[in-house]
Structure formats: C-alpha cells, structure tokens
Amino acid sequence: MSDMGTTAYRAGEKQGLGKHWAVAAGHPLAVRAAQAMLELKGSAVDAAIAADAVMGVVEPMATGIGGDLLAMIAPPDSTPVAYNGSGAAPLLLKAEHVQALPGGRIPERHVLSITTPGLVRGWWDMHQRYGRLDWARLFQPAIQAAREGFAVAPVAAREWQIFDFVLHRDPVCAALYRAGKPPRAGEQYLNPELAAVLQDIATQGPDAFYLGRPAQQAEQAMEQVQGLLRTEDFRRHKGFFCEPVSASLGEFSLYECPPNTHGVAVLDAVQSAWKRPVDQDAAELELVKATEAAMAQASRVVCDPAGNTVCTVVVDADGLAVTFMSSIFKRFGSAYAVPGCGFVLQNRGFGFSEPGHVNGPGPGKRPYHTVVPSLALKSGQFHMGLGVVGGLMQPQGQIQIWTRVLRDGWPLEKALFAPRWRLEGAGRLALEDGFDASRAAFLREHGYVPPDKGVGELAGRSDFGGAQAVERLGDGRLQAVSDPRKDGCVALD
C-alpha cells in the first residue's frame, strides 16, 4: 500500500507557522499533494489543483469532476483576480420543463437539477495562467489515491452515512458509493474508474473530459432517465477570469467573487457591522442583524439552499496566493453517476428560483452559486485567504470570521475555532455547542429564537461549516489554520 493509500487515517496539524509557503485544505492527503507540488517548486495554483483533485477522490459527497470551481487569486505584483468556473444549465432546459414540476421549482436531486461540470476546465484555465509544473504531474496523487485506495476520514464517513439515503435511486451511483453499506471511518475505499478518467485528463488535458468518454457516457445516461445534459453542453462550456467585487475596510480591502455568487452579501454585512459597539453582546447582535439583512437582500436575487463544498488555501514562496473552492452542491450532488467514470454529476440547478425570477432557469444559464472564495489585502499587499464550506454557512461563516479577524483583531485560530451561529431563517438562529451562554441569552431576548426541531441538513442538526485560511502576519510569517470541524490540516515551510 502506498503512502497516499495509508491503511489508517492519519490526522494532521490544525494550525502552524511558516516562513516560505503555507497550505490549508480539507484532508491530509490533499495537503500532502499540495505540499509535494510546492516542494517541486510549483506555484500555489499547481498545489491547489493537486489538492483539489485529491479532494474529489476522498470526499466524493462534497466535490469531484462532475462539479464546479470558483477561485480568488492574489498575484504578488497586481490586484486580485476572480475565476468563475461554474457550469450552465443544459441547452435543452426550458421554463416549461420546470413549470410542469410540482411547485414549479426544480427539486433537490432531480435530473433537471444537473448542470454542466466546470471543474476540469477550471483546473486547466488556472494552470494555463498561473501554473509552473507539468500538467500531468498535478494529478498523480489523486490518481494514486483513487487507484490504490485510501482510509476514509472520520467526518467524511459520518456524512457518507447520513446521506446514504440519496444513493439508492440510481443503480450506478448505488454501486459506486456502496449504498446501504457506506464505508466507516478508517475503512479503505478505492475508485479505479475515477483513477482512469483522471489519468486521461492528466495525459490528454481537459478535452479528454469535455470531448471524450465522460461527456458521451453522461449523455447516454441522461437520455435513459429523461435528463437534458448533452455532449454539446460539455463542448460549449467555458469558464472565465473576472474582476472581483471589493470593499475598503480601514487599512484592509476585502475581495469576493461577483455574482453569480453571494460575495456581495458578505461585503454588505461586514461593512454594515464594521463600526463595532463597545458592548460585546450588542456587537454580536448587530453582526447577526447585518448578516440577516444582507442575506435577505441576496435572497431577492439569489436562491440559496444549503449544500457542500471543499476549500484549499495556498500561499507559495513567491507570494502568489489562492483561495480555491470546488463543489457538486448537495451531498453527492444529483446522485446520478456517470457509468464507468467514477463520479456523480452536480445538482446546481436546484439553486434556480422559479421561472420568471431573475434567477429563474433557462437554457445555457448559470444559476446563482453558494461558493464564495475570498481574500483580503492589507495596505495593498496580501493579508489573508479564506473559504468556508457548508451551504448557507459559507457567507455566514465568512462574515463572522472576517469581522473577528479584520475588525476585532482576533488571532486566526481563535476566529476559526470559536463557536458559531447560523441563521436558518428569519429570526431563527442556531447556536453551536459551546457558544457563550450569556451572549446566547442576550440574542434570544432580542428575538432570535432557535430553529424548529429537525431543521438542519446534518440529520436534523445545523451545519456550522468548515473553514480553511492562511494569513500573513506582521513579521512576514504565514499562519495556516484548518477548521477542527472537518478532516483537514495544514502544512508549512
């Protein structure tokens, strides 16, 4: 058994300090892959791609080549750049298809929820602009893990078990992900079909995916279940680099991806809460209110059901920084797998609103996205990269962490480890275990009541997300922190 396919799950450090480069990612094997690329003198983007490819192997409920990519890049000598690698709805999708459904909305894991995968093209586009290593080299850790096997991590095993119920409808998906008998923590899992597809992508580039067997197999599978995704959708897909949205916050500048994401809502809330009340309880209340107002505004143009994602943050020795986030949306995406290819298609179309809404469905249209990578500059230089996974917790977690680090001056580990709150609806506030009791009482007294019993996507419990972050300290060192709520860790030099 190779090092990438260790027989026992080995947790890594959750925080650390380094002088040259830093990585924070959602799984030890992903961190090791990124570290290997950096030790080969690869760029932060090389490292992030290698880590993300591994994440698609070891956390198939969260991401994979059937999903999307969004990223925020901070070159050391220029302004930040965003990348949008979200896929569009099939060209065959019409409003009439959706209007005929119960409630006039696309259900959570319906065949019409499937959108074109954007991740593989995103890897390529990012590598073309910022990569240094040979393309094929980036995928060897992921190929090895998929082919030889890996030990399933504790949090991943728990989510695999919770969401086993979605795996039974599609026989291909059921066989691929062991429906009815999900792997336990520490148990070996391998995916040779995915290893073969990743090998083709490594040797032939993105055309192996968008013009090759995965696209053809996806079309055939969709035709059998009245799905609309076709090889033409794969062929037409393109991602793009774009200018981020930003806000000035004293000496800091905070950057988020523009629509079709929730980045603007994060900026609105952090700006609204920037002038902090002296009283700590009042400050927390104002932050909750600012978040609620920003999310309400976003909901007028964005449909934001909860989902899942992975995040990698890397800063390399040359100062290039990237926050890299990929997702298949809901756990196990659409739960429709591509035969013989080892991955599921995403269900990002569930993020469409009803027909006629600004975020309503349409042929070739991108739905609004929950994935929001971000970073901050301090006096024009990179200061911190941050991503939070967990659907509604992505913008809400960012708002809490950015405010505590930039406004309140909290150490990064304190900001990531502290108990969180999560708005589950208007006036409905879930509080994480360990949340300050007196502050909780203050929030309850001011109208924020617990969610209804059973609300929450983790078997009726609220998901408080998981963050990855790297910060440049005042002395020039890098601090990386990986959220203890997830399986991730850090590596530094």
JSON list of N, CA and C in Angstrom, two decimals, residues 79 82 142 147 190 198 265 270 286 308 326 353 367 371 385 391 393 411 435 454:
[
{"chain": "A", "resi": 79, "resn": "THR", "atom": "N", "xyz": [-3.39, 43.41, -8.75]},
{"chain": "A", "resi": 79, "resn": "THR", "atom": "CA", "xyz": [-4.63, 43.32, -7.98]},
{"chain": "A", "resi": 79, "resn": "THR", "atom": "C", "xyz": [-5.23, 41.91, -8.08]},
{"chain": "A", "resi": 82, "resn": "ALA", "atom": "N", "xyz": [-10.60, 37.11, -9.87]},
{"chain": "A", "resi": 82, "resn": "ALA", "atom": "CA", "xyz": [-11.53, 36.01, -9.58]},
{"chain": "A", "resi": 82, "resn": "ALA", "atom": "C", "xyz": [-11.62, 35.09, -10.79]},
{"chain": "A", "resi": 142, "resn": "ALA", "atom": "N", "xyz": [-3.83, 12.20, -6.80]},
{"chain": "A", "resi": 142, "resn": "ALA", "atom": "CA", "xyz": [-5.25, 11.83, -6.86]},
{"chain": "A", "resi": 142, "resn": "ALA", "atom": "C", "xyz": [-5.44, 10.50, -7.56]},
{"chain": "A", "resi": 147, "resn": "ARG", "atom": "N", "xyz": [-6.80, 4.84, -7.30]},
{"chain": "A", "resi": 147, "resn": "ARG", "atom": "CA", "xyz": [-6.47, 3.50, -7.80]},
{"chain": "A", "resi": 147, "resn": "ARG", "atom": "C", "xyz": [-6.10, 2.54, -6.68]},
{"chain": "A", "resi": 190, "resn": "LEU", "atom": "N", "xyz": [-11.69, 2.58, -2.66]},
{"chain": "A", "resi": 190, "resn": "LEU", "atom": "CA", "xyz": [-10.97, 2.90, -3.88]},
{"chain": "A", "resi": 190, "resn": "LEU", "atom": "C", "xyz": [-11.94, 3.09, -5.03]},
{"chain": "A", "resi": 198, "resn": "LEU", "atom": "N", "xyz": [-9.15, 10.36, -14.45]},
{"chain": "A", "resi": 198, "resn": "LEU", "atom": "CA", "xyz": [-8.13, 11.34, -14.07]},
{"chain": "A", "resi": 198, "resn": "LEU", "atom": "C", "xyz": [-6.84, 11.12, -14.84]},
{"chain": "A", "resi": 265, "resn": "ALA", "atom": "N", "xyz": [-23.14, 39.89, -0.66]},
{"chain": "A", "resi": 265, "resn": "ALA", "atom": "CA", "xyz": [-23.80, 39.81, 0.65]},
{"chain": "A", "resi": 265, "resn": "ALA", "atom": "C", "xyz": [-22.77, 39.82, 1.78]},
{"chain": "A", "resi": 270, "resn": "VAL", "atom": "N", "xyz": [-20.28, 42.77, 6.35]},
{"chain": "A", "resi": 270, "resn": "VAL", "atom": "CA", "xyz": [-19.05, 43.18, 7.05]},
{"chain": "A", "resi": 270, "resn": "VAL", "atom": "C", "xyz": [-18.96, 44.70, 7.12]},
{"chain": "A", "resi": 286, "resn": "GLU", "atom": "N", "xyz": [-25.59, 43.09, 16.53]},
{"chain": "A", "resi": 286, "resn": "GLU", "atom": "CA", "xyz": [-25.50, 43.90, 15.32]},
{"chain": "A", "resi": 286, "resn": "GLU", "atom": "C", "xyz": [-24.94, 43.08, 14.16]},
{"chain": "A", "resi": 308, "resn": "ASN", "atom": "N", "xyz": [-22.81, 21.60, -0.05]},
{"chain": "A", "resi": 308, "resn": "ASN", "atom": "CA", "xyz": [-21.50, 21.28, 0.49]},
{"chain": "A", "resi": 308, "resn": "ASN", "atom": "C", "xyz": [-20.43, 21.55, -0.55]},
{"chain": "A", "resi": 326, "resn": "SER", "atom": "N", "xyz": [-14.22, 24.11, -4.76]},
{"chain": "A", "resi": 326, "resn": "SER", "atom": "CA", "xyz": [-14.97, 23.31, -5.72]},
{"chain": "A", "resi": 326, "resn": "SER", "atom": "C", "xyz": [-16.13, 22.62, -5.02]},
{"chain": "A", "resi": 353, "resn": "SER", "atom": "N", "xyz": [-34.26, 29.68, -9.02]},
{"chain": "A", "resi": 353, "resn": "SER", "atom": "CA", "xyz": [-35.55, 30.04, -8.46]},
{"chain": "A", "resi": 353, "resn": "SER", "atom": "C", "xyz": [-36.65, 29.61, -9.43]},
{"chain": "A", "resi": 367, "resn": "PRO", "atom": "N", "xyz": [-26.92, 29.16, -12.79]},
{"chain": "A", "resi": 367, "resn": "PRO", "atom": "CA", "xyz": [-27.66, 29.51, -11.57]},
{"chain": "A", "resi": 367, "resn": "PRO", "atom": "C", "xyz": [-26.75, 30.26, -10.61]},
{"chain": "A", "resi": 371, "resn": "VAL", "atom": "N", "xyz": [-20.93, 29.08, -3.67]},
{"chain": "A", "resi": 371, "resn": "VAL", "atom": "CA", "xyz": [-19.48, 29.01, -3.46]},
{"chain": "A", "resi": 371, "resn": "VAL", "atom": "C", "xyz": [-18.87, 30.40, -3.53]},
{"chain": "A", "resi": 385, "resn": "GLY", "atom": "N", "xyz": [-6.25, 34.65, 2.96]},
{"chain": "A", "resi": 385, "resn": "GLY", "atom": "CA", "xyz": [-7.19, 33.94, 2.11]},
{"chain": "A", "resi": 385, "resn": "GLY", "atom": "C", "xyz": [-8.10, 33.09, 2.97]},
{"chain": "A", "resi": 391, "resn": "GLY", "atom": "N", "xyz": [-22.79, 25.29, 2.53]},
{"chain": "A", "resi": 391, "resn": "GLY", "atom": "CA", "xyz": [-24.02, 25.90, 2.06]},
{"chain": "A", "resi": 391, "resn": "GLY", "atom": "C", "xyz": [-24.25, 27.29, 2.63]},
{"chain": "A", "resi": 393, "resn": "MET", "atom": "N", "xyz": [-23.76, 28.35, 5.37]},
{"chain": "A", "resi": 393, "resn": "MET", "atom": "CA", "xyz": [-22.70, 28.74, 6.29]},
{"chain": "A", "resi": 393, "resn": "MET", "atom": "C", "xyz": [-21.54, 29.39, 5.55]},
{"chain": "A", "resi": 411, "resn": "PRO", "atom": "N", "xyz": [-6.76, 36.57, 16.82]},
{"chain": "A", "resi": 411, "resn": "PRO", "atom": "CA", "xyz": [-5.85, 35.63, 16.17]},
{"chain": "A", "resi": 411, "resn": "PRO", "atom": "C", "xyz": [-6.65, 34.68, 15.27]},
{"chain": "A", "resi": 435, "resn": "PHE", "atom": "N", "xyz": [-21.24, 27.86, 22.57]},
{"chain": "A", "resi": 435, "resn": "PHE", "atom": "CA", "xyz": [-21.46, 29.29, 22.39]},
{"chain": "A", "resi": 435, "resn": "PHE", "atom": "C", "xyz": [-21.70, 29.94, 23.76]},
{"chain": "A", "resi": 454, "resn": "GLY", "atom": "N", "xyz": [-35.52, 19.65, 14.20]},
{"chain": "A", "resi": 454, "resn": "GLY", "atom": "CA", "xyz": [-35.31, 18.86, 12.99]},
{"chain": "A", "resi": 454, "resn": "GLY", "atom": "C", "xyz": [-34.81, 19.66, 11.81]}
]
